[in-house]
mmCIF file of C-alpha atoms and ligand atoms in Angstrom:
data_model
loop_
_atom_site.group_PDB
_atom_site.id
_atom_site.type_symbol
_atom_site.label_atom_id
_atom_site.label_comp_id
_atom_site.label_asym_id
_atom_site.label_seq_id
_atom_site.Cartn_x
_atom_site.Cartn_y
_atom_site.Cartn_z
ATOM 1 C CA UNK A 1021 -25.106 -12.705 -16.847
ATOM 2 C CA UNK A 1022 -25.233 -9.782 -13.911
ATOM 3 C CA UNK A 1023 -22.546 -7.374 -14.318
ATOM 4 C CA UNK A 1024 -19.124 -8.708 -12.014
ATOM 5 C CA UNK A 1025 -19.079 -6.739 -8.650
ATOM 6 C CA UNK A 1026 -16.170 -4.556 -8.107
ATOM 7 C CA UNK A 1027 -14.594 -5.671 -4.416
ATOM 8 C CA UNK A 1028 -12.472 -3.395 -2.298
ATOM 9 C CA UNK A 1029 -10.022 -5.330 0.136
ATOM 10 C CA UNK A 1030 -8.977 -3.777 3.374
ATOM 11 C CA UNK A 1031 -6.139 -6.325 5.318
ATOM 12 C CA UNK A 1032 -3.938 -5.990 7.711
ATOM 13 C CA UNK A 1033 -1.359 -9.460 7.507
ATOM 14 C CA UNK A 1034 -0.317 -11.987 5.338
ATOM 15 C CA UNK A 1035 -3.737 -12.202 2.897
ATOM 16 C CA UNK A 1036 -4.077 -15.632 2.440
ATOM 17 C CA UNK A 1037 -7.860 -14.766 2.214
ATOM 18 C CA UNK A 1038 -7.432 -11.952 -0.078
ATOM 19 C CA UNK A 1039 -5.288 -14.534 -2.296
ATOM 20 C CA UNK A 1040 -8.291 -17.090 -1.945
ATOM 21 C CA UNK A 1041 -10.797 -13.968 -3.340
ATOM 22 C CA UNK A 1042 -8.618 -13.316 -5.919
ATOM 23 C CA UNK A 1043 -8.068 -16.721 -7.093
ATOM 24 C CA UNK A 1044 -11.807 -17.300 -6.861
ATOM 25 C CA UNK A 1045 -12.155 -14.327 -9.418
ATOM 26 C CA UNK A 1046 -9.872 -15.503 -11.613
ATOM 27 C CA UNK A 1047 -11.404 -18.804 -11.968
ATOM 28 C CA UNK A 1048 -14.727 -17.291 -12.524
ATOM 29 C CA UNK A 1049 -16.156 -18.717 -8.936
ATOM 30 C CA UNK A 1050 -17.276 -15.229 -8.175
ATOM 31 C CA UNK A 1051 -18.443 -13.060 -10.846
ATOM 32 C CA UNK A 1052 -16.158 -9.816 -9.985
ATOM 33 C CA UNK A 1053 -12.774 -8.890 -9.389
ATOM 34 C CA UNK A 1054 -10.559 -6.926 -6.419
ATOM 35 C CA UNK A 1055 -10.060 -3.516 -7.236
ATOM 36 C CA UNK A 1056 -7.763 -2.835 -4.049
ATOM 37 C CA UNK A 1057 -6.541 -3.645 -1.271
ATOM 38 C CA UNK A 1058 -5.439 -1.518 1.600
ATOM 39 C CA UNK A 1059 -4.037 -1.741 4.863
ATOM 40 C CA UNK A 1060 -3.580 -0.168 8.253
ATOM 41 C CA UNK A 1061 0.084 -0.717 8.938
ATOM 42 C CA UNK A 1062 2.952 -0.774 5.907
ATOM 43 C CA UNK A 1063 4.249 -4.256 6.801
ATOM 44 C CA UNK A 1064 1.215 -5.589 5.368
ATOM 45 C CA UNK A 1065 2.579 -8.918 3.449
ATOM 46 C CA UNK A 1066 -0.756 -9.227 1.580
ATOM 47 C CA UNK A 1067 0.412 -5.780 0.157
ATOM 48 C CA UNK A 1068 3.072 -7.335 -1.711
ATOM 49 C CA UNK A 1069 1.081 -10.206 -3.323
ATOM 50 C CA UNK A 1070 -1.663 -7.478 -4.282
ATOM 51 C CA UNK A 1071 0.800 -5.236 -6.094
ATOM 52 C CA UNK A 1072 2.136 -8.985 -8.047
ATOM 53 C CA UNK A 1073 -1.494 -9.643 -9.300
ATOM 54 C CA UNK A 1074 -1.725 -5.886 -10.712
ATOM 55 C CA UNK A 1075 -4.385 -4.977 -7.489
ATOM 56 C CA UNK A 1076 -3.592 -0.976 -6.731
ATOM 57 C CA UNK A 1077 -2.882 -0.761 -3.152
ATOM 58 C CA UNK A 1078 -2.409 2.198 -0.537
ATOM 59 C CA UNK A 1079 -1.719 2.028 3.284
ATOM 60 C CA UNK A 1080 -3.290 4.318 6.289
ATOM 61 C CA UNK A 1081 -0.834 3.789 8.596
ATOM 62 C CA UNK A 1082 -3.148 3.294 11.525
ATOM 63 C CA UNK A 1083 -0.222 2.965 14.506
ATOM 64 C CA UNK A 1084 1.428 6.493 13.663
ATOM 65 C CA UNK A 1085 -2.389 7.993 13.282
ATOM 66 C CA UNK A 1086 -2.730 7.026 17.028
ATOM 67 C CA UNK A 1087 0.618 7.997 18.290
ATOM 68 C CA UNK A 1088 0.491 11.389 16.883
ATOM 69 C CA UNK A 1089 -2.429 11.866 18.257
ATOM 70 C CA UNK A 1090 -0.945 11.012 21.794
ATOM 71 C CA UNK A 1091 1.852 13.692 21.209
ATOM 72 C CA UNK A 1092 -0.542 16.334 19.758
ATOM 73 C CA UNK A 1093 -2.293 19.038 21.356
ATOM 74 C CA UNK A 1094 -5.820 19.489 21.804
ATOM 75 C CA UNK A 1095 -6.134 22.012 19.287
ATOM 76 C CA UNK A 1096 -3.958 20.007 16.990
ATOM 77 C CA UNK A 1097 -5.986 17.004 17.348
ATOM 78 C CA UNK A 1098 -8.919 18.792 16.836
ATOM 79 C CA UNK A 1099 -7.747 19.838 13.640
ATOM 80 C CA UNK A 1100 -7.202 16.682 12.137
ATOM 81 C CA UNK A 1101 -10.262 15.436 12.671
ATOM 82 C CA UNK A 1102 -12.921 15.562 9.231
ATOM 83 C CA UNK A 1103 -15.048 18.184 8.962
ATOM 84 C CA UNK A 1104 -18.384 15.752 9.240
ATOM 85 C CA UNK A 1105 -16.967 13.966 12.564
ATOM 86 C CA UNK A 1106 -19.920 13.900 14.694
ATOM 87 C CA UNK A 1107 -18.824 12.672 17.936
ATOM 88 C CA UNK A 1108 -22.009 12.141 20.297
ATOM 89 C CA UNK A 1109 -23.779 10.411 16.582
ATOM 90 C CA UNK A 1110 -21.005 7.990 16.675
ATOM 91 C CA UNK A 1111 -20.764 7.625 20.494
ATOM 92 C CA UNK A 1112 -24.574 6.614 20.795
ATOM 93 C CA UNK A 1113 -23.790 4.324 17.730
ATOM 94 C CA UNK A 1114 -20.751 2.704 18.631
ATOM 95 C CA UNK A 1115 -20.482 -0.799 20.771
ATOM 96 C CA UNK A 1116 -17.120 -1.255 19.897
ATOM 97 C CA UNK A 1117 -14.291 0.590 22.240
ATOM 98 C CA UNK A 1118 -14.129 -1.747 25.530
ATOM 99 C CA UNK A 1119 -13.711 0.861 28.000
ATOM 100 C CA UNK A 1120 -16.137 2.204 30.563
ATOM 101 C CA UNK A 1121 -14.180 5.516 30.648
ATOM 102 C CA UNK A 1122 -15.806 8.499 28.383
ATOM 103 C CA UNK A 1123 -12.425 10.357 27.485
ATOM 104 C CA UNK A 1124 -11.052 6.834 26.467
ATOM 105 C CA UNK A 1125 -14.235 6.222 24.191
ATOM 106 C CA UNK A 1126 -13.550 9.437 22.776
ATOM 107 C CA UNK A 1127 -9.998 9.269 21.804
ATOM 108 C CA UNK A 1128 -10.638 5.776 20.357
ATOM 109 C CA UNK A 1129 -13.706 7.437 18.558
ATOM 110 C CA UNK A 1130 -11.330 10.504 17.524
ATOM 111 C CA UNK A 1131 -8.148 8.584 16.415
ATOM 112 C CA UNK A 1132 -10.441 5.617 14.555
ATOM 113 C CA UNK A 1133 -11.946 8.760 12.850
ATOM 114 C CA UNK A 1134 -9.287 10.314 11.390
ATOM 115 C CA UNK A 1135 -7.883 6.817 10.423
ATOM 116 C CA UNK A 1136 -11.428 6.286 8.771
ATOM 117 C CA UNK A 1137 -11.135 9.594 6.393
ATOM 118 C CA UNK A 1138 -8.110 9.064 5.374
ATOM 119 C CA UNK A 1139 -9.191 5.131 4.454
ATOM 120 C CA UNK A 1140 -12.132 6.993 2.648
ATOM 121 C CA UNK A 1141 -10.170 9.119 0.522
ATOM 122 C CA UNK A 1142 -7.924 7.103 -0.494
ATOM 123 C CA UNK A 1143 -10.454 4.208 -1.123
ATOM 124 C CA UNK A 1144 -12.330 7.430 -3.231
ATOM 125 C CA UNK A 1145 -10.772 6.394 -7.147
ATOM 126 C CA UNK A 1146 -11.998 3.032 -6.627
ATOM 127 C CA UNK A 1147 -15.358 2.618 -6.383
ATOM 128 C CA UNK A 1148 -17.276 -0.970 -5.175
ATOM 129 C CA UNK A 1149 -20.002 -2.931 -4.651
ATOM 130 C CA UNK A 1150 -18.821 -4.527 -1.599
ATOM 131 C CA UNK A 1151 -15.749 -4.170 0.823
ATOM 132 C CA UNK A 1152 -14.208 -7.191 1.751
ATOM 133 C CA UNK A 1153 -12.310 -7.204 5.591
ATOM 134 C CA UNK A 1154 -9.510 -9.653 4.848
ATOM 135 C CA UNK A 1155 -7.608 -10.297 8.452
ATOM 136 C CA UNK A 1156 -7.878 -6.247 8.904
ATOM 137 C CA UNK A 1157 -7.398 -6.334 12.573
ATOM 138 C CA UNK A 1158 -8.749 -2.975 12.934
ATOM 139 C CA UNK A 1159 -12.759 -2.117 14.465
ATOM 140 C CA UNK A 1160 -14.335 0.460 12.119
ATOM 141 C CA UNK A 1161 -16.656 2.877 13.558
ATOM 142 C CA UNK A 1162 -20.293 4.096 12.632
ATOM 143 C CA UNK A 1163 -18.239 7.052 10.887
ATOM 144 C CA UNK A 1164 -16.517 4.775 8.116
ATOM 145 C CA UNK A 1165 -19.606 2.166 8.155
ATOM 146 C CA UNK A 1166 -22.457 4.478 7.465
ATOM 147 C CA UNK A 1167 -20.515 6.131 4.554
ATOM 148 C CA UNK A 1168 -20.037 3.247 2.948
ATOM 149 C CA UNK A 1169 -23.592 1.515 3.597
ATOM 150 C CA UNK A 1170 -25.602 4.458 2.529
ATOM 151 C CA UNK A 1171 -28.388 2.122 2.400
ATOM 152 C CA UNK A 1172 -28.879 0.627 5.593
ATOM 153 C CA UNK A 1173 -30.868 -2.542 4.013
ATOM 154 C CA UNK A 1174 -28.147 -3.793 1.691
ATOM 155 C CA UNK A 1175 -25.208 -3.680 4.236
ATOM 156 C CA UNK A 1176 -21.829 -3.863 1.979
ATOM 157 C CA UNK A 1177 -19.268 -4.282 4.137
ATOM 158 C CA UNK A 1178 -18.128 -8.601 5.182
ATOM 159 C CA UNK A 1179 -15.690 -9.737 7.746
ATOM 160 C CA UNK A 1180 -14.173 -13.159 8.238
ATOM 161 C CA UNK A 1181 -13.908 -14.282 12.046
ATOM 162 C CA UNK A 1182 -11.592 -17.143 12.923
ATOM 163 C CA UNK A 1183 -14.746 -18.697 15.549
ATOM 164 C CA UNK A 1184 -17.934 -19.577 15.008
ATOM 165 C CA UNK A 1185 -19.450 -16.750 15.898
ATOM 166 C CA UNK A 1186 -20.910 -15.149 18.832
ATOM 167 C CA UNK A 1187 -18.486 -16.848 20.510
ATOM 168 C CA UNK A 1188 -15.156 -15.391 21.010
ATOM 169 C CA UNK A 1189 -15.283 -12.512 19.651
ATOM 170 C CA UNK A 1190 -12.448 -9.956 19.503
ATOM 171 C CA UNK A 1191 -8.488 -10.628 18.221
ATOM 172 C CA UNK A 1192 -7.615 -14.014 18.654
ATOM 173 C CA UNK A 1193 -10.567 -16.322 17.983
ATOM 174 C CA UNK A 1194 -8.370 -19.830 17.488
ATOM 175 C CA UNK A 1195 -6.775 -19.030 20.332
ATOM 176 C CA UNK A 1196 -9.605 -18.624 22.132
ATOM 177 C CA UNK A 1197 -11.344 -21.154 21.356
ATOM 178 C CA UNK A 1198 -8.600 -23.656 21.429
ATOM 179 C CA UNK A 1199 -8.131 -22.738 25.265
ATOM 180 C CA UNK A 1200 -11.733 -23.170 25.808
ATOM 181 C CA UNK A 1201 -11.578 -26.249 25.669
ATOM 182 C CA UNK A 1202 -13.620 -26.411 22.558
ATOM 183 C CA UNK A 1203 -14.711 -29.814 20.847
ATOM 184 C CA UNK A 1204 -15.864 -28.033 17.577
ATOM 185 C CA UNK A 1205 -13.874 -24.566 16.257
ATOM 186 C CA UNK A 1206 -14.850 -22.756 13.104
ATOM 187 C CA UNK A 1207 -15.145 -19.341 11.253
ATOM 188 C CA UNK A 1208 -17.794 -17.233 10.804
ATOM 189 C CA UNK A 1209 -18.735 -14.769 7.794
ATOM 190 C CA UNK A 1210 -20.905 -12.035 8.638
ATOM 191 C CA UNK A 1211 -21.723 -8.590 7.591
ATOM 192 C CA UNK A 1212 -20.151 -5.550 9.681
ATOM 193 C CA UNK A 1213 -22.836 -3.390 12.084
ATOM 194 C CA UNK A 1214 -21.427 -1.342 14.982
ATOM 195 C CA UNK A 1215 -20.615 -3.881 17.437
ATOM 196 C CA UNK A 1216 -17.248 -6.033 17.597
ATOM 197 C CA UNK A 1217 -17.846 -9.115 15.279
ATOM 198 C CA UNK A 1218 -21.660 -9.038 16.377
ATOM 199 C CA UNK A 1219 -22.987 -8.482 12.558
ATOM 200 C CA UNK A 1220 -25.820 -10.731 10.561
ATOM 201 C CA UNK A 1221 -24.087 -13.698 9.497
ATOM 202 C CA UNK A 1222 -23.753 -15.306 6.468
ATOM 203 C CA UNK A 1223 -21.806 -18.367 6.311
ATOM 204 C CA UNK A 1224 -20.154 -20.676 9.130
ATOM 205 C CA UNK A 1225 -17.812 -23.795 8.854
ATOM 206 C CA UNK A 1226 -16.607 -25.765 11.612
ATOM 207 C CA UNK A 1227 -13.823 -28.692 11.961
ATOM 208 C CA UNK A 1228 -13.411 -30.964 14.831
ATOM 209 C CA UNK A 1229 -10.667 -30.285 17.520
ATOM 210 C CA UNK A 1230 -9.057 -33.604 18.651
ATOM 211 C CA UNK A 1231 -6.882 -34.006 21.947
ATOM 212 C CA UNK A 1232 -3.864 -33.932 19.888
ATOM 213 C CA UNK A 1233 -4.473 -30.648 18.427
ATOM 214 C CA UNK A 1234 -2.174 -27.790 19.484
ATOM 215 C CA UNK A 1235 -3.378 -23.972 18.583
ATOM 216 C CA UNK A 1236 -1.174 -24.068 15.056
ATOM 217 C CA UNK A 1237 -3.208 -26.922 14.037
ATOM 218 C CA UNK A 1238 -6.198 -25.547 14.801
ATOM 219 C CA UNK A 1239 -5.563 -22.313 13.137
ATOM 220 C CA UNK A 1240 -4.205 -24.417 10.177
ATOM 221 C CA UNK A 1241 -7.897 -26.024 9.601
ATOM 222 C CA UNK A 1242 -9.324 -22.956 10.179
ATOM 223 C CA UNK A 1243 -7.695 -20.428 7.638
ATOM 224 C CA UNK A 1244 -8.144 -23.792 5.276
ATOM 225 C CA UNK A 1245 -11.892 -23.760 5.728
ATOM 226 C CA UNK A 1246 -11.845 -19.728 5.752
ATOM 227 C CA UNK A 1247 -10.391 -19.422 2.306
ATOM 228 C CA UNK A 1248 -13.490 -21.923 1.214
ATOM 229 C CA UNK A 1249 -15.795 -20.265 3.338
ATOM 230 C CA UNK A 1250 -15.098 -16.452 2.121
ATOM 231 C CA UNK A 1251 -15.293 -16.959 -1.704
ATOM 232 C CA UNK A 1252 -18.484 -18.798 -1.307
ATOM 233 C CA UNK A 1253 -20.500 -15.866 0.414
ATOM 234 C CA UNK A 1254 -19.037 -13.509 -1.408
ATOM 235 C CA UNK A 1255 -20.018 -15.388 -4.319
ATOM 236 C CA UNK A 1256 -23.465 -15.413 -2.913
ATOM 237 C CA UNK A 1257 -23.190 -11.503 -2.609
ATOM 238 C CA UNK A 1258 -22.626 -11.090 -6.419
ATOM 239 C CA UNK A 1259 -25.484 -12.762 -7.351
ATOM 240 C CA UNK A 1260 -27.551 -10.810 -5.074
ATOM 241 C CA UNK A 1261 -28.370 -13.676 -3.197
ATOM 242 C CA UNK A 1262 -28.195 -12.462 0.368
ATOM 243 C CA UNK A 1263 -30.874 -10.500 1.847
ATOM 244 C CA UNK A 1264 -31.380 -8.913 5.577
ATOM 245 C CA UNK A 1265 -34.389 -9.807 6.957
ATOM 246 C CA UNK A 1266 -35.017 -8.156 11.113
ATOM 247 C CA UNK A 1267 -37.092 -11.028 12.905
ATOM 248 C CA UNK A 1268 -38.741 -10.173 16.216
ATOM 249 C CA UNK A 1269 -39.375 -13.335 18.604
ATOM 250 C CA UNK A 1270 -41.243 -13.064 21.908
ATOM 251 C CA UNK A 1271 -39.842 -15.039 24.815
ATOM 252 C CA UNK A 1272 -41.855 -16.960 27.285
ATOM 253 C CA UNK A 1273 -41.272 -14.310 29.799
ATOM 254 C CA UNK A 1274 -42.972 -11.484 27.641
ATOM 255 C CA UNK A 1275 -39.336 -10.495 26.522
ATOM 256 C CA UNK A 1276 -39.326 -9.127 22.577
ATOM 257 C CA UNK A 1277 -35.916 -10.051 21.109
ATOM 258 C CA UNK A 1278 -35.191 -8.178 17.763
ATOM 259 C CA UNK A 1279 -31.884 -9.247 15.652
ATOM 260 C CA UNK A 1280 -31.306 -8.371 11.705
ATOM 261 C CA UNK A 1281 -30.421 -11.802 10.471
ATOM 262 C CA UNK A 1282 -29.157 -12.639 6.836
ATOM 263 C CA UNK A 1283 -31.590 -15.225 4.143
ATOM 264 C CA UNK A 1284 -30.060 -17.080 1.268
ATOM 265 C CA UNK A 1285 -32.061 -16.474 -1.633
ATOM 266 C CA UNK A 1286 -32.683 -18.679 -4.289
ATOM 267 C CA UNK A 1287 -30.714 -17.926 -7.512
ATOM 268 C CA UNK A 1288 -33.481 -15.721 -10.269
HETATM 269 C C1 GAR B 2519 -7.641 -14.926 9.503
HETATM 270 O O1 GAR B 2519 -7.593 -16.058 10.337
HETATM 271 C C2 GAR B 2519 -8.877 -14.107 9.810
HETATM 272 O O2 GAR B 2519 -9.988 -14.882 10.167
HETATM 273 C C3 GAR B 2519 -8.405 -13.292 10.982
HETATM 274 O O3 GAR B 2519 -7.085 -12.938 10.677
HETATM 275 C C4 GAR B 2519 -6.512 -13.957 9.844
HETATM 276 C C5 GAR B 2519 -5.965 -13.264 8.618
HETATM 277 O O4 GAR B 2519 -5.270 -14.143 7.794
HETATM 278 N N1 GAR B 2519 -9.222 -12.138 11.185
HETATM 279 C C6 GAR B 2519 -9.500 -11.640 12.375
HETATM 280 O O5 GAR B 2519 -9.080 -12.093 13.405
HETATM 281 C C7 GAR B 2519 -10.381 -10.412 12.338
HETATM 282 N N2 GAR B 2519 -10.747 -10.042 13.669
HETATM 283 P P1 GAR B 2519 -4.841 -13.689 6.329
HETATM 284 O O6 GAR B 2519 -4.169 -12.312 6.454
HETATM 285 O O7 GAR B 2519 -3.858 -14.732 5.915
HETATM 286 O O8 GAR B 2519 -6.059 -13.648 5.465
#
């Protein structure tokens, strides 16, 4: 029997998928067990249910990170940033802040950085295999992910997308795919790179959309196949099942496409 995996949660709602991981844990479906949870905001309800199943929790308040940096100075802000912030590394990295405009990039960059080292340090006394995004509604940077995948071949860090992914993308993917038009919707579990829900991905489940749907029904069948969906893959994880593999395909007009892409390995 491999040793359990120790899983950090990050969330930012009500945690029915943390609640899912835990109660996979307990009922020995994955071989590990949550050893916190954080959030970016304090009205985190997932906090509460955390703290009831004995799961130490913090909060980096993400919203008063930002607006203090709005109301500081230059020199201020300058201070708060950590000491190993390397802007123009993470700018190159980055495809996750929307805007075209530089200074905009940068203050995103900025703010999401100091947000980041504070989520480091206080994620410091708890040390994991893998980091679980449960509903954190928050992009992280090539700051926070490359000091936490130290080893760019075994990427640690999973996120749970309500669409199948690479469609729809972004903050709302029921929504958007319910006012697509869709015939199929779905979620999507992939590991986190520096794009916007763009990672390798691991697991997918879909569920018809009828004409009589209405966007809480659809996001009903989806957070019921999500909280399937997210203990499986982790499960996977744990017994060192998933492996990144980069394939490189030539298109018929000469074009080389490269994309890292995730293999399920059969169980050793
Ligand atoms: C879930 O539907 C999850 O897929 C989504 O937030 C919800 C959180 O629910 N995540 C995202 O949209 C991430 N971009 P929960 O707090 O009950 O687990």
């Amino acid at each position: 029997m491999k040793k359990p995996i120790r899983i950090g949660a990050l969330i930012s709602g009500t945690g029915s998928n943390l609640d899912a991981i835990v109660g996979a844990c307990d009922a020995g479906k994955i071989n590990g067990r949550v050893v916190f949870a954080g959030a970016d905001n304090p009205g985190a309800k997932g906090l509460e249910k955390a703290k009831k199943a004995d799961i130490p929790t913090f909060v980096v308040d993400y919203a008063d990170i930002i607006r203090q940096f709005g109301a500081g100075t230059e020199q201020e802000n300058q201070e708060k940033l950590p000491p190993d912030f390397d802007l123009d590394d993470i700018f190159c990295k980055q495809s996750i802040a929307p805007f075209s405009d530089t200074n905009r990039v940068h203050t995103f960059l900025k703010t999401r950085g100091i947000a980041e080292a504070a989520l480091l340090e206080k994620m410091a006394p708890y040390p994991f295999d893998l980091l679980v995004l449960a509903g954190f509604m928050r992009n992280l940077t090539p700051y926070f992910i490359d000091r936490v995948n130290t080893d760019p071949a075994c990427p640690k860090i999973m996120n749970i997308h309500p669409a199948l992914l690479p469609a729809f993308p972004g903050t709302d993917g029921y929504g958007d795919t319910f006012r697509y038009g869709c015939r199929i919707g779905g979620c999507t579990v992939h590991f986190v790179d520096y794009g916007e829900d763009s990672g390798p991905i691991i697991g997918q489940s879909g569920f018809p959309i009828a004409d009589d749907d209405i966007i809480e029904s659809v996001r009903k069948k989806g957070l019921e196949r999500e909280w399937a969906l997210y203990p499986e893959c982790i499960r996977l994880f744990a017994e060192n099942r998933l492996k990144t593999v980069q394939m490189t395909h030539t298109l018929k007009n000469g074009k080389i496409v490269q994309r890292t892409i995730v293999k399920v390995v059969k169980p050793s």
